[in-house]
CSV table of C-alpha atoms in Angstrom, one decimal:
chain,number,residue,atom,x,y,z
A,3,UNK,CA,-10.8,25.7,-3.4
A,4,UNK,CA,-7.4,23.5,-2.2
A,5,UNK,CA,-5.3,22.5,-4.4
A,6,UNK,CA,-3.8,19.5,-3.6
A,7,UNK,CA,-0.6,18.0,-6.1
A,8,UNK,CA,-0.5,13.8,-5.7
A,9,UNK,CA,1.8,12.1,-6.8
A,10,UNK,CA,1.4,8.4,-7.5
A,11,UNK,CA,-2.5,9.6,-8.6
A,12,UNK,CA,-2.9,6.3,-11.3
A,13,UNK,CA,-1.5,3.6,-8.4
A,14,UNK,CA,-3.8,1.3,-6.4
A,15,UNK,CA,-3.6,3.7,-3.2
A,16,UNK,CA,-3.4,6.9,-5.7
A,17,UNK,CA,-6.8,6.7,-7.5
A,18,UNK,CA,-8.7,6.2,-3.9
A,19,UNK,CA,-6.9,9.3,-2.6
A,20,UNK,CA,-8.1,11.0,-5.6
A,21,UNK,CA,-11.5,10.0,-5.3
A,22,UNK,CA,-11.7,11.1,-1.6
A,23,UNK,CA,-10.0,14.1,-2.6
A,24,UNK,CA,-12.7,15.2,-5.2
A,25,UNK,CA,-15.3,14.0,-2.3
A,26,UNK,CA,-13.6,16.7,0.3
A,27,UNK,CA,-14.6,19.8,-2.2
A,28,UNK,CA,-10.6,19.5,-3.7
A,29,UNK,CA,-9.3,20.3,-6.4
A,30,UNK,CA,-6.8,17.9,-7.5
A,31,UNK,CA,-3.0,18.0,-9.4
A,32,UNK,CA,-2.5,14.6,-10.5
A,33,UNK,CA,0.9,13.8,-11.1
A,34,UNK,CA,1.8,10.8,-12.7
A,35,UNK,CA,4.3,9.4,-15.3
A,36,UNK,CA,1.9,8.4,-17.4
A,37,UNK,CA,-1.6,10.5,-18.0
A,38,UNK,CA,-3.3,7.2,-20.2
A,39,UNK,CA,-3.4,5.0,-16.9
A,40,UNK,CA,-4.7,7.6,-15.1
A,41,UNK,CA,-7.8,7.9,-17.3
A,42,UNK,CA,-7.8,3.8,-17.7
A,43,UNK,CA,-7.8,3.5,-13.6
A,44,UNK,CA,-10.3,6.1,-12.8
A,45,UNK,CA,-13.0,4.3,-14.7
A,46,UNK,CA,-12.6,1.5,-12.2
A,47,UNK,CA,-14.0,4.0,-9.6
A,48,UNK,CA,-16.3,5.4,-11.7
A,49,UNK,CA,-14.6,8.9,-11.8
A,50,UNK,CA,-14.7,11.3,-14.8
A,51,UNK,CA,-11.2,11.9,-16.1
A,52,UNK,CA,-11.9,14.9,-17.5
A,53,UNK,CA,-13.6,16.5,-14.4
A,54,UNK,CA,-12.8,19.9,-14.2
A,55,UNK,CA,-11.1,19.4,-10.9
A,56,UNK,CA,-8.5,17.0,-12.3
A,57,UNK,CA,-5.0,18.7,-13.6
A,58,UNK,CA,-3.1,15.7,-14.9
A,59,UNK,CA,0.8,16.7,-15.1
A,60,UNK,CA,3.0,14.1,-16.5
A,61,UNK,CA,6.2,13.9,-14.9
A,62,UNK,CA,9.1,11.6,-13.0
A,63,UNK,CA,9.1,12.0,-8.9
A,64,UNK,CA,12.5,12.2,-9.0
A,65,UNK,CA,13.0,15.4,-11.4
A,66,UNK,CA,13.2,18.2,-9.6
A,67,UNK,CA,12.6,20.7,-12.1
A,68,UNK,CA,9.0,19.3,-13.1
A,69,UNK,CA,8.1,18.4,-9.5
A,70,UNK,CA,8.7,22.0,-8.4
A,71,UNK,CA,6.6,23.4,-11.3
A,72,UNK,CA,3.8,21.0,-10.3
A,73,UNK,CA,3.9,21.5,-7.2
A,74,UNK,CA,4.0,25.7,-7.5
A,75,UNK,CA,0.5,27.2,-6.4
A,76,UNK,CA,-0.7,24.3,-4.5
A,77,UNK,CA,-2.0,24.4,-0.8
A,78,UNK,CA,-1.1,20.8,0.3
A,79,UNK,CA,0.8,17.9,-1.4
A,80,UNK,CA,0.1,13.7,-0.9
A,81,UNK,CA,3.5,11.7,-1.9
A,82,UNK,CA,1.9,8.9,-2.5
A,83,UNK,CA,4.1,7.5,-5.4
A,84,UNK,CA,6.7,4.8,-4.6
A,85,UNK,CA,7.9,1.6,-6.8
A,86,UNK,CA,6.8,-1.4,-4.7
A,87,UNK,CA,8.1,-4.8,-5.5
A,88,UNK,CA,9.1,-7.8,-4.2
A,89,UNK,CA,11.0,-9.0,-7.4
A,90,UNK,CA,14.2,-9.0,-7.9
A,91,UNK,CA,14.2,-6.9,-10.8
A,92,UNK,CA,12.5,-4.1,-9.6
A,93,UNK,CA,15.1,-3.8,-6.6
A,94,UNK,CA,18.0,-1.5,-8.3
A,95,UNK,CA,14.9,0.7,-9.5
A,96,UNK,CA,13.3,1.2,-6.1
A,97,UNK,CA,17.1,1.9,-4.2
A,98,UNK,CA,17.3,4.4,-6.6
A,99,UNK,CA,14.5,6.0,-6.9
A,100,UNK,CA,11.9,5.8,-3.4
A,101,UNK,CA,14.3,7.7,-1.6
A,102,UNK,CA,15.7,10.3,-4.3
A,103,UNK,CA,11.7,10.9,-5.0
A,104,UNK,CA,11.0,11.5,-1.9
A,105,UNK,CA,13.4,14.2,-1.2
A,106,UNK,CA,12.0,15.3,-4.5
A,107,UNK,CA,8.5,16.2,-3.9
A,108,UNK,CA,8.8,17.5,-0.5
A,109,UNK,CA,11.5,20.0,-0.6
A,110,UNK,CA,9.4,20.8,-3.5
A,111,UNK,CA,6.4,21.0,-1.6
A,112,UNK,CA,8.4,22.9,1.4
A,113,UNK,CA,9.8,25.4,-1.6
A,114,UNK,CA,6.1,26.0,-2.4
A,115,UNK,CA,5.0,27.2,1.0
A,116,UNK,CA,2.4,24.2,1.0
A,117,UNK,CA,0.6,24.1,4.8
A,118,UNK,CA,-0.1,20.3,5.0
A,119,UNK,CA,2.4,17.8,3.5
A,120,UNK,CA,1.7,13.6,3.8
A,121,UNK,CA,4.0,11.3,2.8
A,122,UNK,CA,2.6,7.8,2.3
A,123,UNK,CA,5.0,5.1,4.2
A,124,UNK,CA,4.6,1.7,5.2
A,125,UNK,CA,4.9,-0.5,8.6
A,126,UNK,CA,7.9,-2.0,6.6
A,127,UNK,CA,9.6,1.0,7.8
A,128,UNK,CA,8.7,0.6,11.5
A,129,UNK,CA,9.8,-3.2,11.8
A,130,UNK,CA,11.5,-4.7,14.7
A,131,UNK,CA,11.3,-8.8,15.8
A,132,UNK,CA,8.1,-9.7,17.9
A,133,UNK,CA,7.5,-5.2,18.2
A,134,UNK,CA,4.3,-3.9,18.7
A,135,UNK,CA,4.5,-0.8,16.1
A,136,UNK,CA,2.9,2.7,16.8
A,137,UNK,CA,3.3,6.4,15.8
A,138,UNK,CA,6.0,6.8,18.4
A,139,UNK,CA,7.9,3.9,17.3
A,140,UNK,CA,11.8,4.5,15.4
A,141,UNK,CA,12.5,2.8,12.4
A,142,UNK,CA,13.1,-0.3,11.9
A,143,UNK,CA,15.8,-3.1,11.0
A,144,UNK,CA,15.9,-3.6,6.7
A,145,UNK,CA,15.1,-6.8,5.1
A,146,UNK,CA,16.2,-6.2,1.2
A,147,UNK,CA,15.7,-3.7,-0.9
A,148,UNK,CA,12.1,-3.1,-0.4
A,149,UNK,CA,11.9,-2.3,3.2
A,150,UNK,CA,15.8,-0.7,3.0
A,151,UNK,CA,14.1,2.2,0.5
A,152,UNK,CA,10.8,2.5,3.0
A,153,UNK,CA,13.2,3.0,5.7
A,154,UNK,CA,15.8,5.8,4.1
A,155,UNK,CA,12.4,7.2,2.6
A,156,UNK,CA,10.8,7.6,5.9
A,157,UNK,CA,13.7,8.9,7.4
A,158,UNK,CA,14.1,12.0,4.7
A,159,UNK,CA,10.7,12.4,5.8
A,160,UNK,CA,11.2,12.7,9.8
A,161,UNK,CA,14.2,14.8,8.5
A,162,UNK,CA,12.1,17.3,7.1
A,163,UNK,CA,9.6,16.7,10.4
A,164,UNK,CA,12.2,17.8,12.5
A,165,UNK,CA,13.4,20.6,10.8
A,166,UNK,CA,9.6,22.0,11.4
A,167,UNK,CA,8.2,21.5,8.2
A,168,UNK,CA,4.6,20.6,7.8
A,169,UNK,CA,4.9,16.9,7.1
A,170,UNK,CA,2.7,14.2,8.1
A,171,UNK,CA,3.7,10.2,7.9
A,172,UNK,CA,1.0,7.7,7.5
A,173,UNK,CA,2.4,4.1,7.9
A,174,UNK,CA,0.0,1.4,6.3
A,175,UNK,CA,0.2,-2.1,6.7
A,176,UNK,CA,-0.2,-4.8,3.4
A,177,UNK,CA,-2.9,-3.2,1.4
A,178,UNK,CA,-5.7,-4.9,-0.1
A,179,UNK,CA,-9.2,-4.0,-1.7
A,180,UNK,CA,-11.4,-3.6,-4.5
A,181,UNK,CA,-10.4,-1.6,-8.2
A,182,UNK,CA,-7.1,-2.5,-7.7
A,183,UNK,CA,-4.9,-1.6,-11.2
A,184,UNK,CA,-2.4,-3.3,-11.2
A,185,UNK,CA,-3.5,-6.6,-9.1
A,186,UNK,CA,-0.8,-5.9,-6.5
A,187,UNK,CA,1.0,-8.5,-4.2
A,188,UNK,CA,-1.7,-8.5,-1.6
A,189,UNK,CA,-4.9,-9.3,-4.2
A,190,UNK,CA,-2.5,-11.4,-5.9
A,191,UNK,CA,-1.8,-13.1,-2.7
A,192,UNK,CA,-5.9,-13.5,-1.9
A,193,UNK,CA,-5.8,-15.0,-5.8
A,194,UNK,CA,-3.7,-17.6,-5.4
A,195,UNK,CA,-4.8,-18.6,-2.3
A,196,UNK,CA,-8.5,-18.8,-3.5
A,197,UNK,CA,-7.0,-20.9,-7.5
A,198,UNK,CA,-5.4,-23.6,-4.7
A,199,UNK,CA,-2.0,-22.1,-5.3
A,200,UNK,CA,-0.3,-21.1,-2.4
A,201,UNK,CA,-1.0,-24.1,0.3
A,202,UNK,CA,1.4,-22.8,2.6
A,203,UNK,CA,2.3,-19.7,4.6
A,204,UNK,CA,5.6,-18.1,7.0
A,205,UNK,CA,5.0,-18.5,10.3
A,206,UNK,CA,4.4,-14.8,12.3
A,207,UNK,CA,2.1,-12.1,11.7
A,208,UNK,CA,1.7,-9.0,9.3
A,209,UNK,CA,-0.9,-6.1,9.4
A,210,UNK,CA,-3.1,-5.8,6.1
A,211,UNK,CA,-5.4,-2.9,5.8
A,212,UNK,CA,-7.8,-1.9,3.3
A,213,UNK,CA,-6.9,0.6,0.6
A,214,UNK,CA,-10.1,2.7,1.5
A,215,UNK,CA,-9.3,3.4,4.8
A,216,UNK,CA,-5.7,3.9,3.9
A,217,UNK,CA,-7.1,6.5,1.7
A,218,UNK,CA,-9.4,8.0,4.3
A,219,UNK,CA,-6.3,8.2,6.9
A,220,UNK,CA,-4.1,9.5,4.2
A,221,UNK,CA,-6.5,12.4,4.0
A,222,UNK,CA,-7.1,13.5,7.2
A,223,UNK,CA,-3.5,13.3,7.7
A,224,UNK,CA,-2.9,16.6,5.4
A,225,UNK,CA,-4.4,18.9,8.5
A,226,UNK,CA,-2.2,16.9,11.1
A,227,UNK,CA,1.0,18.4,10.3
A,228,UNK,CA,4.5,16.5,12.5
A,229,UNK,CA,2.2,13.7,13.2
A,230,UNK,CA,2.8,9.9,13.0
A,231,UNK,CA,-0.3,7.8,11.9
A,232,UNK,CA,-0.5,3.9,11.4
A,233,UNK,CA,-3.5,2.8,9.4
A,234,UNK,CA,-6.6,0.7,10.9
A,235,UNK,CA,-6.6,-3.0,10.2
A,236,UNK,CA,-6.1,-6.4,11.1
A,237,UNK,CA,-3.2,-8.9,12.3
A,238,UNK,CA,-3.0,-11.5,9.9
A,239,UNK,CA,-1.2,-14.5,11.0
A,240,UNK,CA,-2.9,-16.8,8.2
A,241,UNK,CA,-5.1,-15.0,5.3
A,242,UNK,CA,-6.7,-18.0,4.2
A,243,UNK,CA,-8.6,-18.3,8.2
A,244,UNK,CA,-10.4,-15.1,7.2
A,245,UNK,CA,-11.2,-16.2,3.4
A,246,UNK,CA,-12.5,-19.9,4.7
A,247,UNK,CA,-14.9,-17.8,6.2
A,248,UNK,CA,-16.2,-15.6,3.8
A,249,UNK,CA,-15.7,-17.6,1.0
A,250,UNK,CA,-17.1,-21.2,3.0
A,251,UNK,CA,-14.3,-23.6,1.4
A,252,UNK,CA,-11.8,-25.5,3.2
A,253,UNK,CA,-9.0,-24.1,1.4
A,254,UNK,CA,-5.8,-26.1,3.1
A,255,UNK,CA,-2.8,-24.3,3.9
A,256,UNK,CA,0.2,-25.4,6.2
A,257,UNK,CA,2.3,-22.5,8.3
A,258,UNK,CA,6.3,-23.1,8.1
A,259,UNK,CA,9.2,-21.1,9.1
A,260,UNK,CA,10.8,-18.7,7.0
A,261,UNK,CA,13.9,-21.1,7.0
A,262,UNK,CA,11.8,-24.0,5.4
A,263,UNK,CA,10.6,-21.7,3.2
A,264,UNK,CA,13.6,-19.8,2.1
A,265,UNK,CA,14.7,-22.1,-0.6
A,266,UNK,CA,11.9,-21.8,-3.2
A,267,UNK,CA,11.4,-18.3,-2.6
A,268,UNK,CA,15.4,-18.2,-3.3
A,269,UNK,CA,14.4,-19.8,-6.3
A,270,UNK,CA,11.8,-17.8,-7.3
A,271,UNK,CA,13.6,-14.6,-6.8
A,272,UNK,CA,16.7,-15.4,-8.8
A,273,UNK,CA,15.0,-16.9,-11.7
A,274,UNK,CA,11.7,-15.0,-11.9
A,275,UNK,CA,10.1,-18.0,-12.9
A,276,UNK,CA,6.2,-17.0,-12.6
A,277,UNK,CA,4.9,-20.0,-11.6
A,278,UNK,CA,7.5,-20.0,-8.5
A,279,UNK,CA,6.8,-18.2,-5.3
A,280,UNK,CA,9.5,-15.2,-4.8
A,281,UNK,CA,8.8,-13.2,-2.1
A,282,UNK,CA,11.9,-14.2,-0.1
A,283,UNK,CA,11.5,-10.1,1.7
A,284,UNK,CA,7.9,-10.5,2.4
A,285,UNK,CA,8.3,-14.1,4.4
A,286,UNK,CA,11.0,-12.0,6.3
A,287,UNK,CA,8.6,-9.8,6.5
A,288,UNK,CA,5.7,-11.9,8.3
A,289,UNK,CA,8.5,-14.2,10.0
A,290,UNK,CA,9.5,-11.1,12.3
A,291,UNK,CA,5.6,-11.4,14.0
A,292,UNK,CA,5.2,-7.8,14.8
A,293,UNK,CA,1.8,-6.0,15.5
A,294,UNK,CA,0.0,-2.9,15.2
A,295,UNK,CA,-1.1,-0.5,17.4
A,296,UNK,CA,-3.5,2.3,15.3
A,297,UNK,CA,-5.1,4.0,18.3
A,298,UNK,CA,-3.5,6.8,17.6
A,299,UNK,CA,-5.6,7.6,13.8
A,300,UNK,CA,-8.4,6.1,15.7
A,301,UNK,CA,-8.7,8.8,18.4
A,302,UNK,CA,-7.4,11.8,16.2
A,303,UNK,CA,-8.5,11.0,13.1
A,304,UNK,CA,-11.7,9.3,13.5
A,305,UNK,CA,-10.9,6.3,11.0
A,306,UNK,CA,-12.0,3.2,12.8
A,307,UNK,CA,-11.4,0.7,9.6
A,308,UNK,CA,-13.3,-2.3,8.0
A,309,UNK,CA,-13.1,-5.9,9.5
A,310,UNK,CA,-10.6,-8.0,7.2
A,311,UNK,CA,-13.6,-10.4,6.7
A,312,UNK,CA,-15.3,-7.1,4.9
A,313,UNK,CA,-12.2,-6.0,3.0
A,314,UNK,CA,-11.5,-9.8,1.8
A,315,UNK,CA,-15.7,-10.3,1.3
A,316,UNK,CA,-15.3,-6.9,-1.4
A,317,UNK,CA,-12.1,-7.8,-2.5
A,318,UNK,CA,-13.0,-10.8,-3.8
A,319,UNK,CA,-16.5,-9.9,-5.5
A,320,UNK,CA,-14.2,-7.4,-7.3
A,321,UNK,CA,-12.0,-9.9,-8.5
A,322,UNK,CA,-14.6,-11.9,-9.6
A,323,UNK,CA,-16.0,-8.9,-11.6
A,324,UNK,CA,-12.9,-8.0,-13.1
A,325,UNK,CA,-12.2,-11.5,-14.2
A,326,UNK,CA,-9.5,-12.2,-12.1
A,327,UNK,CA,-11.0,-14.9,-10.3
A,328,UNK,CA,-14.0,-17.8,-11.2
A,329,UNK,CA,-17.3,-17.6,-9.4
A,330,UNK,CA,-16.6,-20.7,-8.1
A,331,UNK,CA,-13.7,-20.0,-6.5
A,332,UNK,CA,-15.3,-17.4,-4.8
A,333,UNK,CA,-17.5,-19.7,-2.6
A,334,UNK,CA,-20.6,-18.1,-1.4
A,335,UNK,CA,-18.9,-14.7,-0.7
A,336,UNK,CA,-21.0,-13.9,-4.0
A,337,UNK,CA,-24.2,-14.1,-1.9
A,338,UNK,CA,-25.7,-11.0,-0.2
A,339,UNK,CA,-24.8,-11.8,3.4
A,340,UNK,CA,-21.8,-12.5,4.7
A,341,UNK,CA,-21.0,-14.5,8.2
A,342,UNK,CA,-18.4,-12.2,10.5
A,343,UNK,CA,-15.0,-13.7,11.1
């Protein structure tokens, strides 16, 4: 049986790589910094904790002892762990440690003689005004701290790609989807939108994709070793289109340019006030209007994605189930069939 060490194993993206890891017939190392989540986040997939084929190890991505030893007699190895925030006080934490992690887990991995390698990037990494984005594209420009650690990450990683080690890169876009942890910025986004909260949006265009086929690309990634993938999904150039859709309200929203914008989010960021929007890197983000071009993971990987109007439709049942949203804001996505958008 493989035995395949992930890192990030409790996170939004980490418990659905699990779960198609167990699925594939592998035996799993989950490393994460703290084992209680782990067992809280699996129940929301409805996976036994204590399965045999579960190894928890506690550790920090960026020691090097304890990664090694964690990573020592496994086949293949899924960095998935990263700190992703838009906040301001998460930014001296993800400078220091995305990229310093990184280096972390796959020299260990290297060290370990492991045959298929993935590390989990983003298009943040890729960005370039008004690009179309694809495996062969370079990285990109650096918006704040966020997309400044994706980019020095991803670049230890290409490092490692061109020394001929067996590394793979999978680039997804925003990620969405149901049994979500830790309500991240996209489901928070699709909440706010849907509690009348967030009436307008940047101008431009972002990718979102849905945490399931992330997971599924992610995977098939580990035999595809010094290739590029980008993850199936949609262009979104206003999310609350697809959720007047599914949901069948009217939900108002106005598009302005990240210059209009800039000075709430400012004010947002610096204070941290909740109740103030501040993702100033995000609207710079969307205002830079890129696409994505996944042909690639369609053709060699055989992941063909869900429609956004499907992610968004499950998404928000979830969220309804979990208590994070009213039925009523949900509209009639509650009902059985769903209208395509």
């Amino acid at each position: 049986m493989t035995v395949v060490l992930l890192t990030g194993a409790s996170g939004f993206l980490g418990i659905h790589l699990l779960q198609r890891l167990l699925d594939g017939g592998h035996q799993v190392r989950a490393f994460v910094r703290t084992p209680a989540k782990l067992h809280q986040h699996l129940a929301l997939l409805g996976v036994d904790p204590d399965d045999t084929r579960i190894d928890v190890v506690a550790g920090d991505m960026t020691d090097a002892a304890t990664v090694r030893e964690a990573a020592r007699g496994c086949h293949q190895v899924i960095h998935a762990a990263a700190t992703f925030s838009y906040r301001r006080r998460d930014a001296e934490r993800m400078l220091r440690e995305n990229k310093v992690g990184t280096s972390t887990v796959l020299d260990a991995a290297i060290e370990a003689g492991c045959t298929g390698i993935v590390h989990v990037s983003s298009i943040v990494a890729l960005l370039r005004p008004g690009a179309t984005l694809d495996h062969r594209s370079p990285l990109g420009v650096t918006l704040g701290p966020y997309t400044r650690s994706k980019v020095e990450s991803e670049q230890v990683a290409r490092d490692r790609q061109e020394t001929g080690a067996p590394v793979a890169i999978v680039n997804p876009g925003a990620i969405l989807g149901p049994d979500d942890p830790y309500l991240g910025e996209s489901n928070e986004v699709v909440c706010r939108i849907l509690r009348g909260r967030l009436p307008t949006w940047t101008r431009g265009a972002l990718q979102w994709v849905d945490v399931r086929d992330a997971a599924d690309v992610v995977v098939a990634a580990l035999e595809r070793a010094g290739r590029r993938y980008l993850v199936p999904g949609e262009t979104v150039v206003l999310p609350h289109q697809t959720l007047r859709t599914v949901t069948g309200r009217r939900l108002p929203a106005i598009p302005v340019s990240h210059k209009v914008a800039l000075p709430l989010l400012q004010l947002g960021y610096t204070t941290g006030w909740s109740f103030l929007p501040h993702m100033v890197e995000g609207s710079r983000v969307i205002a830079l209007d890129t696409r994505v071009d996944y042909s690639a993971s369609v053709a060699d990987l055989g992941v063909d994605g869900r429609s956004l109007a499907e992610s968004m439709t499950d998404t928000v049942r979830w969220l309804v189930g979990a208590g994070h949203l009213s039925a009523r804001a949900a509209g009639r996505c509650l009902e059985t069939e769903q209208p395509s958008a």
